[in-house]
Structures are given as structure tokens and as C-alpha cells.
Short mmCIF file of C-alpha atoms and ligand atoms in Angstrom, two decimals:
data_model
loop_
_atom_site.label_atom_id
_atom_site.label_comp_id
_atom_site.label_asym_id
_atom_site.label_seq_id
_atom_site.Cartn_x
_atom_site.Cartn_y
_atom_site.Cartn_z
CA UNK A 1 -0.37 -16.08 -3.52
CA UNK A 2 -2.87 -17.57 -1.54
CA UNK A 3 -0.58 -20.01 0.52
CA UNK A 4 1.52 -17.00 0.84
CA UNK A 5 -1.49 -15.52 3.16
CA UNK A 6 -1.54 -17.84 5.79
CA UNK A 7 1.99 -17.39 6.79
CA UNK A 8 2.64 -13.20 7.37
CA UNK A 9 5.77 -12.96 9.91
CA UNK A 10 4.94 -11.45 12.90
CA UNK A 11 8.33 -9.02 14.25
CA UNK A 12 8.01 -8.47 17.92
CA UNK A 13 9.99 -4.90 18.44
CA UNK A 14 11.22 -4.87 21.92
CA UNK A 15 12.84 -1.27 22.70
CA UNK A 16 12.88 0.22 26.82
CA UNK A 17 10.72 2.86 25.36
CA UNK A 18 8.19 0.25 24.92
CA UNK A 19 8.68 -1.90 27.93
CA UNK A 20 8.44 1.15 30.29
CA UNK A 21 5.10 1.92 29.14
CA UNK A 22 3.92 -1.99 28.53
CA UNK A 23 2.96 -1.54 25.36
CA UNK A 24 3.86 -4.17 22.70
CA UNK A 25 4.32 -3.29 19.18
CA UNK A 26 4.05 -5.95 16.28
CA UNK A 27 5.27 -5.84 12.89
CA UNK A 28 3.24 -7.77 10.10
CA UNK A 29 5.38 -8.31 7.30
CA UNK A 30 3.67 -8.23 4.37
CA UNK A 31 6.77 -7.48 2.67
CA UNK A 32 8.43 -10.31 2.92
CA UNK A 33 5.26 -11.95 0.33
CA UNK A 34 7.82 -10.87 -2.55
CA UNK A 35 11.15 -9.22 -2.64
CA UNK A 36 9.67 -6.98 -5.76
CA UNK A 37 5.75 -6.68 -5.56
CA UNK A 38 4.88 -6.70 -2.17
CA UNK A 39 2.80 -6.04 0.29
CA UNK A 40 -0.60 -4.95 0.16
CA UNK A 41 -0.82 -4.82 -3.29
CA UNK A 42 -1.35 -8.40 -4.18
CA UNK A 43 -4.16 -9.17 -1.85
CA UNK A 44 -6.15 -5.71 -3.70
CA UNK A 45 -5.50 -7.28 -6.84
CA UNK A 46 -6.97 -10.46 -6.33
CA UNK A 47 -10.79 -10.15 -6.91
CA UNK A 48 -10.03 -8.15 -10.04
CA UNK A 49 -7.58 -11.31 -11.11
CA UNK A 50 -10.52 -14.21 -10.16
CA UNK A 51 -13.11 -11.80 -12.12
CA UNK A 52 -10.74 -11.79 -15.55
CA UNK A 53 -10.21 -15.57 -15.05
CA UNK A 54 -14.19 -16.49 -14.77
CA UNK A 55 -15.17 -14.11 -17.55
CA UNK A 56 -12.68 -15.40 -19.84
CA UNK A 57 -10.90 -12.11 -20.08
CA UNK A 58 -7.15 -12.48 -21.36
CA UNK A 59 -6.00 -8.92 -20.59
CA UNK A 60 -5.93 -6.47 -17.25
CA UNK A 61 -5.62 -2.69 -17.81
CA UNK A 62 -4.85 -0.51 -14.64
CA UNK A 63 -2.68 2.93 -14.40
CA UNK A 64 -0.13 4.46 -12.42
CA UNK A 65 2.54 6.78 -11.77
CA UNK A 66 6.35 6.27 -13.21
CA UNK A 67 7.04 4.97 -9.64
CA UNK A 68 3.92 3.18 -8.70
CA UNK A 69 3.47 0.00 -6.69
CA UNK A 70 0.91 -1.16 -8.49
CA UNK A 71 1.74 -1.04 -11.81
CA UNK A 72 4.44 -3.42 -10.51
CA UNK A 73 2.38 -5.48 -8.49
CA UNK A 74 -0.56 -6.00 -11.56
CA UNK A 75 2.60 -6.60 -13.86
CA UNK A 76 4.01 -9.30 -11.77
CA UNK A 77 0.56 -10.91 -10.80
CA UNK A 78 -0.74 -11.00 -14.30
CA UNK A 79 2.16 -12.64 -15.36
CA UNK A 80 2.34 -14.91 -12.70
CA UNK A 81 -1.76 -16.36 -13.81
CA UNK A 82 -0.71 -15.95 -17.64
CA UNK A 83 -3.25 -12.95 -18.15
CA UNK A 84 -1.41 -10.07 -20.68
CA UNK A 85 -1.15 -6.75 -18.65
CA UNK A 86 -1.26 -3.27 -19.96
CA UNK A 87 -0.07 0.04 -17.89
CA UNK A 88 -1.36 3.59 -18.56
CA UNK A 89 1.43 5.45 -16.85
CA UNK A 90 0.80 9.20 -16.24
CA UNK A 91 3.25 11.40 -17.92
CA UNK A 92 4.79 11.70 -21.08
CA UNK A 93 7.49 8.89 -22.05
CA UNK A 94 10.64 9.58 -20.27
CA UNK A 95 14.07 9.15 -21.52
CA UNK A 96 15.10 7.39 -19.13
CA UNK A 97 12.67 4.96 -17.27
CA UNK A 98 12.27 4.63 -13.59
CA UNK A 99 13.90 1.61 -12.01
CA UNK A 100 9.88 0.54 -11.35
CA UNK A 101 8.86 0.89 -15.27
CA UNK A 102 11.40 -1.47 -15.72
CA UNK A 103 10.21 -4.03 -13.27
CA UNK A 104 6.87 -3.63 -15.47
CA UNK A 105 8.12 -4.42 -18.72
CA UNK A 106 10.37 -7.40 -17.44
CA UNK A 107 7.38 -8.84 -16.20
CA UNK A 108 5.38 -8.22 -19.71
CA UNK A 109 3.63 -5.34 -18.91
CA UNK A 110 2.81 -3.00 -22.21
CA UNK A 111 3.53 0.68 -21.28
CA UNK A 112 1.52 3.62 -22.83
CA UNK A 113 2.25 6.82 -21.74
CA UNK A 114 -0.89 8.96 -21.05
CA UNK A 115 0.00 13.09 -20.73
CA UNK A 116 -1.50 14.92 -17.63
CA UNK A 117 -4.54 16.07 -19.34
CA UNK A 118 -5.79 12.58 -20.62
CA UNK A 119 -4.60 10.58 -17.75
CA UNK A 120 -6.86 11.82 -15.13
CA UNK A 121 -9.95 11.46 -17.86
CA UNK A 122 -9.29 7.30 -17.96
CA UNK A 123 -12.24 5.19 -18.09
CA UNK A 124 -13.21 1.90 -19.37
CA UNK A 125 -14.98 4.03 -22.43
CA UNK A 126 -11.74 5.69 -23.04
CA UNK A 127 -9.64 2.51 -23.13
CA UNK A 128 -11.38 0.66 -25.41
CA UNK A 129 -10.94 3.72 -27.88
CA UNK A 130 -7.54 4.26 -27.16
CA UNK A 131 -6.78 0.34 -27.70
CA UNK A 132 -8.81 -0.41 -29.58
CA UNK A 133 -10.09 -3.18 -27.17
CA UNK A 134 -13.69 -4.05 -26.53
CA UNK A 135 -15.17 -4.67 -23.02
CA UNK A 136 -15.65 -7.94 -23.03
CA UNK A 137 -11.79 -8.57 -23.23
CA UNK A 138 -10.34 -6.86 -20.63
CA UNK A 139 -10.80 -6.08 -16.97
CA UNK A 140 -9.64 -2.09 -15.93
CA UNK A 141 -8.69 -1.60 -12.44
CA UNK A 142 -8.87 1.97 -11.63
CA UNK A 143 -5.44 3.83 -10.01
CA UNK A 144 -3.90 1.86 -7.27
CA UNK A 145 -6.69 -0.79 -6.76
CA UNK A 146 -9.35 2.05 -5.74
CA UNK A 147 -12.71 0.02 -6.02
CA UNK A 148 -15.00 -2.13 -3.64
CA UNK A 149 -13.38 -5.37 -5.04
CA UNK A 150 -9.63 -3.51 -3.87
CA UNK A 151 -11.07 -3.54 -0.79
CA UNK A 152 -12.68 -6.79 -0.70
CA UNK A 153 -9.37 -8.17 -1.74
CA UNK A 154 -7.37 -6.09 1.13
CA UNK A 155 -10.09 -7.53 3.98
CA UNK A 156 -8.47 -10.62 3.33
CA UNK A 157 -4.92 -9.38 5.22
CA UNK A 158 -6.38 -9.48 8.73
CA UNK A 159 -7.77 -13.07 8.46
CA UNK A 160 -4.95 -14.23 10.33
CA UNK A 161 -4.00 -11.30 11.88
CA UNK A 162 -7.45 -10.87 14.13
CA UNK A 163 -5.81 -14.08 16.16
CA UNK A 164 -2.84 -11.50 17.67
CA UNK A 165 -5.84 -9.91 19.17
CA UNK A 166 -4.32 -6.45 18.62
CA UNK A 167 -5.83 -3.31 20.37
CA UNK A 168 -4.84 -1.26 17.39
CA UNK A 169 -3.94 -2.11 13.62
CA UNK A 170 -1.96 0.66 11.60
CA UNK A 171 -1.25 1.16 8.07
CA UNK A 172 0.38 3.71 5.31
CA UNK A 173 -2.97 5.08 3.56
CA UNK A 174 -2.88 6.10 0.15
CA UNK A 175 -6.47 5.28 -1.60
CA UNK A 176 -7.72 4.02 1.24
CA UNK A 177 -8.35 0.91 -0.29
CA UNK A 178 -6.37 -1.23 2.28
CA UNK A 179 -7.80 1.13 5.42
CA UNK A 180 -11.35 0.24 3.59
CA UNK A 181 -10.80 -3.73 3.86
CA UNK A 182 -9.09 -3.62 6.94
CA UNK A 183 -11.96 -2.01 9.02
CA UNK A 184 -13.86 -4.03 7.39
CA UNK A 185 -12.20 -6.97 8.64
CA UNK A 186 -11.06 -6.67 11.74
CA UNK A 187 -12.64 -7.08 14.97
CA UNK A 188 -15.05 -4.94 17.04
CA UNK A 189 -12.87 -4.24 19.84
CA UNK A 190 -9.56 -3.67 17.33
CA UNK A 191 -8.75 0.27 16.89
CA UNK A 192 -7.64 0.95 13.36
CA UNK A 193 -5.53 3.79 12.48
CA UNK A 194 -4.72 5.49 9.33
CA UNK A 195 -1.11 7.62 8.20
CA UNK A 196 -2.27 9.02 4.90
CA UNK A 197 0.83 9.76 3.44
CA UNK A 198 -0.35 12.47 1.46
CA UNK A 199 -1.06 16.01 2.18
CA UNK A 200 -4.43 17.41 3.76
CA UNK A 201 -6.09 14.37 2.44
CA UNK A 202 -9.85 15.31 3.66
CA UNK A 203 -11.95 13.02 2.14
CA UNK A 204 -11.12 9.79 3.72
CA UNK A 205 -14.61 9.10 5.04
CA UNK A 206 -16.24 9.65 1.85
CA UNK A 207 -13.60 7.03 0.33
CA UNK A 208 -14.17 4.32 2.84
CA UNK A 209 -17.75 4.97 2.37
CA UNK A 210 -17.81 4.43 -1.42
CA UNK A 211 -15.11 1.36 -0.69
CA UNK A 212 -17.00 -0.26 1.60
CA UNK A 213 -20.83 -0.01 -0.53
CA UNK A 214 -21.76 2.47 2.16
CA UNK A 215 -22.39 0.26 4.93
CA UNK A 216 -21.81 1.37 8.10
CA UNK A 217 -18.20 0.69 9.46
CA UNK A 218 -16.19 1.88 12.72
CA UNK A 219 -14.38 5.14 12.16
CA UNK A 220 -10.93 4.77 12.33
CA UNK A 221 -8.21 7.03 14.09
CA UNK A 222 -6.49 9.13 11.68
CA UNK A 223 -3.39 10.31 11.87
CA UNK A 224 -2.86 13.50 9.43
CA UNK A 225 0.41 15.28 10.15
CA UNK A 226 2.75 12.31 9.22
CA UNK A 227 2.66 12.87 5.41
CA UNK A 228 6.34 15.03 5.43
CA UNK A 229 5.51 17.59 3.00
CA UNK A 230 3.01 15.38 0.47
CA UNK A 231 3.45 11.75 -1.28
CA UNK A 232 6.81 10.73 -2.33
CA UNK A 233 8.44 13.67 -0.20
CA UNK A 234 10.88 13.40 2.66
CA UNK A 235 12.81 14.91 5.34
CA UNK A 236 16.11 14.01 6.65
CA UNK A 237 14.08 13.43 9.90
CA UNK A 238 12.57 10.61 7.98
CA UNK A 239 15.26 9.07 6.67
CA UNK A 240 17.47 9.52 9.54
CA UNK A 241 14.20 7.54 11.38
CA UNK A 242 14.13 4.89 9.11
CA UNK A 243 17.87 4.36 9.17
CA UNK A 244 17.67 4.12 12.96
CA UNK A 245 14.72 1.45 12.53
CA UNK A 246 16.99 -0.53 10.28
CA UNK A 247 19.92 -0.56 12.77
CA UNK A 248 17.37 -0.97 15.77
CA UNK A 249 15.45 -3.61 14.36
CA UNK A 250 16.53 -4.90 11.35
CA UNK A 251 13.06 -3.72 9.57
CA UNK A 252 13.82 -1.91 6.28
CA UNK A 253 10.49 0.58 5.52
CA UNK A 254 10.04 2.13 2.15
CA UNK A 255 10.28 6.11 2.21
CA UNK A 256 6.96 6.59 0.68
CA UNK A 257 4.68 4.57 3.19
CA UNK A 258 5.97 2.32 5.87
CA UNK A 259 8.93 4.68 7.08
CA UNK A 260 5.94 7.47 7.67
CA UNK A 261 3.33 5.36 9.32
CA UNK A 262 6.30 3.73 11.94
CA UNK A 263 7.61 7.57 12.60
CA UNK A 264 4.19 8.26 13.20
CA UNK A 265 3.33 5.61 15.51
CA UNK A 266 6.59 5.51 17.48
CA UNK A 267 6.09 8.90 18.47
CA UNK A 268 2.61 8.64 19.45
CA UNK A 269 3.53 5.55 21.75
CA UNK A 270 6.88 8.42 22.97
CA UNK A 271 4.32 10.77 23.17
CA UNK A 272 1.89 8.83 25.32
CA UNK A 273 -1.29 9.00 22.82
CA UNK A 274 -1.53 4.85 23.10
CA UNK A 275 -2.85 3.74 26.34
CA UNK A 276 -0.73 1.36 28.67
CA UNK A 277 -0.65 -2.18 28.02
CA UNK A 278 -1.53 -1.08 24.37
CA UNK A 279 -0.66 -4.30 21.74
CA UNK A 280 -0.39 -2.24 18.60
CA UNK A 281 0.16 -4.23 15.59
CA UNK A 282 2.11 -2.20 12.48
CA UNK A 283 1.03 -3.29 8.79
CA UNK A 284 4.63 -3.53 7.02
CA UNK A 285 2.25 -3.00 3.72
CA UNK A 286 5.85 -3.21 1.68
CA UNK A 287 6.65 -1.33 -1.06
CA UNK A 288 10.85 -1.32 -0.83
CA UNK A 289 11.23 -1.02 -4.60
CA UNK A 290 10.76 2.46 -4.22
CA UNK A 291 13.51 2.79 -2.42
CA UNK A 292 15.54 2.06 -5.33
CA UNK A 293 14.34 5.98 -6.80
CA UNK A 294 16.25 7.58 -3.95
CA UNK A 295 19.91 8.67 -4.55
CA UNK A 296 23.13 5.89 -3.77
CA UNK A 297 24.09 5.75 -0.12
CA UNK A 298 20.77 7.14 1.28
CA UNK A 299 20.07 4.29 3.27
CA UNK A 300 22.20 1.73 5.26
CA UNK A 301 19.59 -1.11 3.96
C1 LIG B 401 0.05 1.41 -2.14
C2 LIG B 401 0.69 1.29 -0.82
C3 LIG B 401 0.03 1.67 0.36
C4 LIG B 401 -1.30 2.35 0.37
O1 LIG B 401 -2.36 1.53 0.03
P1 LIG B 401 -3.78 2.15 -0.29
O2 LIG B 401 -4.65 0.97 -0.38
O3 LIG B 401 -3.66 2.85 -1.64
O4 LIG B 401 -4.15 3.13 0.75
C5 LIG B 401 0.67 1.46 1.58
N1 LIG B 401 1.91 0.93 1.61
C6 LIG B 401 2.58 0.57 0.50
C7 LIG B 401 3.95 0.04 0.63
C8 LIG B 401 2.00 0.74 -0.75
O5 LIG B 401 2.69 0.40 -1.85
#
């Protein structure tokens, strides 16, 4: 994964939208890492993956939703360093499994379904009853990477990127987790903007506080009324947007995240809200799986 860090494609959109105001707008494809798990999610993993490797620990526990990134991602990396992974999925055991639980289990991943009452009471005290698993053999990474070392691990995106000298770096914010290590990353005189993609999400700055040990960081721009009616929900303004993007650009986004956060910041730059000569650079944090949850002929990608 590492090797995979140092060489994120830059996509240069070029549009008369953008050309008449001088403003150039990058894409950083992070999901081109892996056509399944990719994205942001591998980089939040990987302090939680080094800390199981130097403490000897054979398995990783994390949780998720039926159609969660992460679950995939941790699946995928664990099997990838030959650690054993186990996913607490919220929800009781379907008939039919998502397309995503099914990415899990080919990569190895041991499903337990959790009902709604349990699953939001998950600790590491709770595991090792409920598996019957002692500390000292696994590592638990709480829901979708949210932890210091998440964000530690998501830093490690803009190492390359701070050389585009971008006035502004955006990204799809769910935890916060990747908005955590990317402020705390990039440089002084680089704006950072956030899409949360879910509803009335208030708390951010008490998040990137806890993410970041509470040191002081630069407050980033946040962009609330993007999130289409809540996670996972969409419009047919969305989709007809990312459809658009596709045949513009050749850029496929994911429903859940990226197709939000480029709405969002190609109407701000319609909209005038980005200075002139603005060089805003777009986190493509991946995520395209998801797609696969949305009915047949939805998209042209
Ligand atoms: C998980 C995810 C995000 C959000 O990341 P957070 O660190 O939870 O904020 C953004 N984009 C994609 C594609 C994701 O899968």
C-alpha cells in the first residue's frame, strides 16, 4: 500500500465555467489505489495494521454498516498482511447480503451480526465477552476508523499532495477522521473544506478536536447543506450531477460521498464563493463499491 502512496493521479478538469473565472480544479484519485477498497480507507487503517503486527496480534476487530467502506477496506487489508479479520455489522442477519458483505467474506472476513441495541454499546470489554477473545490478541478499531491513529493514518494522503500547492483541499466527511488528518497535514496557507454527507452533523469541531489529541489546528470551511436528505440518500439532482461528471470528465463518484462533495464544490465555484485564480484540489476519497447497492441502469458508469 505504501508504494501505492507516492503515485495518486492528479485529473486536471478543464470546463469554460472554470476557465472564465481562472480557477483550476484538481482531482486526486485516491480511487484508483484499488478497484474494490479504495480510497481513504486504507491510509486510516494503517497505524491500527503496524500496531497488530508489532504487538504480535493475529486478529483485527472493527464494525460497520451492511454497506460500509470499511468493513471492506479492513477485510481486504487484513488479508492482504495475513492478519484474520472479524466484522460486527449492525443489524440483524439479512437474507440476502449486500453486494459489500460479500466483498467481506471473500476476502476472509468473519461476519457477526450485532442488533441495534447492542451494536451502538461495542467496546473492547464487550468483544472479548462476546468472542470470547482476550485483549492481548486482537486490535478493535472503532466504526469507520474514528480514532487519533485513523487520523494519523489519513495525514499521510497530503504528503504528496502539499507539492500541487493547492489554495483549497476538499473532501466527503463522514467521521471526520480523514478531515482530522488532513488539516493536520496540510500546509498553513492551504484552505480545507469539509461536505459532511450527513445531516445537521454539529459536532465536527469537537471530533477533530478529540482526533487530533486536542491540539490546536486551523478551522476548516464547512460546507453543511450538501448532505441530500442524510447519509446514503439521494436526489435525482445528484445522480443526474454525477452522470453529467461521468460524461464531462470521465470521473465516476460514488453516490454516498464523492458525487456530494463535487456537487457541492462545483456550485460554489458557479456560485462565485471561491475566489479568482482559486487552485482547488478535490479528494476523490473512493468508495465506488457502493454504487453497486443502487438499482440497474442508474448510472451510465
Ligand atoms: C468513509 C468515506 C469517506 C469519509 O471518511 P471519514 O474519515 O469517515 O470522514 C469519504 N469518502 C469515501 C468514499 C468513504 O468511503
Amino acid at each position: 500500500m505504501i508504494a501505492k502512496l507516492a503515485s495518486i493521479k492528479i485529473d486536471t478538469i478543464s470546463a469554460p465555467f472554470l476557465k472564465e473565472k481562472e480557477i483550476e480544479l484538481l482531482v486526486a484519485r485516491l480511487d484508483l489505489i484499488h478497484p474494490v477498497v479504495s480510497g481513504n480507507k486504507l491510509f486510516k487503517l494503517h497505524y491500527f495494521i503496524e500496531a497488530a503486527k508489532s504487538t504480535n496480534k493475529a486478529t483485527i476487530v472493527t464494525l460497520g454498516g451492511a454497506y460500509s467502506n470499511h468493513l471492506a477496506a479492513t477485510a481486504f487489508h487484513c488479508r492482504s498482511v495475513g492478519l484474520k479479520s472479524i466484522g460486527l455489522v449492525r443489524g440483524e442477519s439479512p437474507a440476502k447480503k449486500s453486494h459489500t458483505l460479500l466483498i467481506c467474506e471473500e476476502y476472509g472476513m468473519q461476519l457477526i451480526f450485532l442488533d441495534r441495541k447492542e451494536y451502538p454499546l461495542i467496546n473492547e470489554d464487550r468483544i472479548t465477552k462476546l468472542l470470547n477473545i482476550i485483549p492481548s490478541e486482537f486490535v478493535f478499531i472503532p466504526e469507520g476508523g474514528y480514532d487519533p491513529l485513523g487520523a494519523k493514518g489519513a495525514s499521510m494522503i497530503m504528503t504528496e499532495l502539499n507539492d500541487l500547492n493547492a489554495t483549497h483541499v476538499c473532501t466527503a466527511t463522514g467521521t471526520a477522521t480523514t478531515l482530522a488528518g488532513i488539516i493536520s497535514s496540510a500546509s498553513d496557507n492551504t484552505k480545507i473544506i469539509a461536505v459532511p454527507v450527513l445531516k445537521g452533523m454539529t459536532d465536527l469541531e469537537e471530533r477533530i478536536s478529540f482526533l487530533l489529541n486536542n491540539k490546536p489546528y486551523n478551522k476548516p470551511l464547512i460546507l453543511n447543506e450538501y448532505h441530500f436528505g442524510g447519509y446514503a440518500k439521494k436526489t435525482d439532482a445528484l445522480i443526474q450531477f454525477m452522470n453529467d461528471f461521468y460524461k464531462d470528465y470521465r470521473i465516476p463518484t460514488d453516490f454516498v460521498y464523492t458525487g456530494k462533495m463535487m456537487f457541492a464544490i462545483t456550485e460554489k465555484i458557479k456560485t462565485d464563493y471561491f475566489p479568482e485564480r482559486s487552485r482547488i484540489l478535490c479528494l476523490h476519497t473512493g468508495g465506488l463499491q457502493g454504487n453497486d447497492s443502487l438499482p440497474e441502469n442508474t448510472l451510465v458508469f
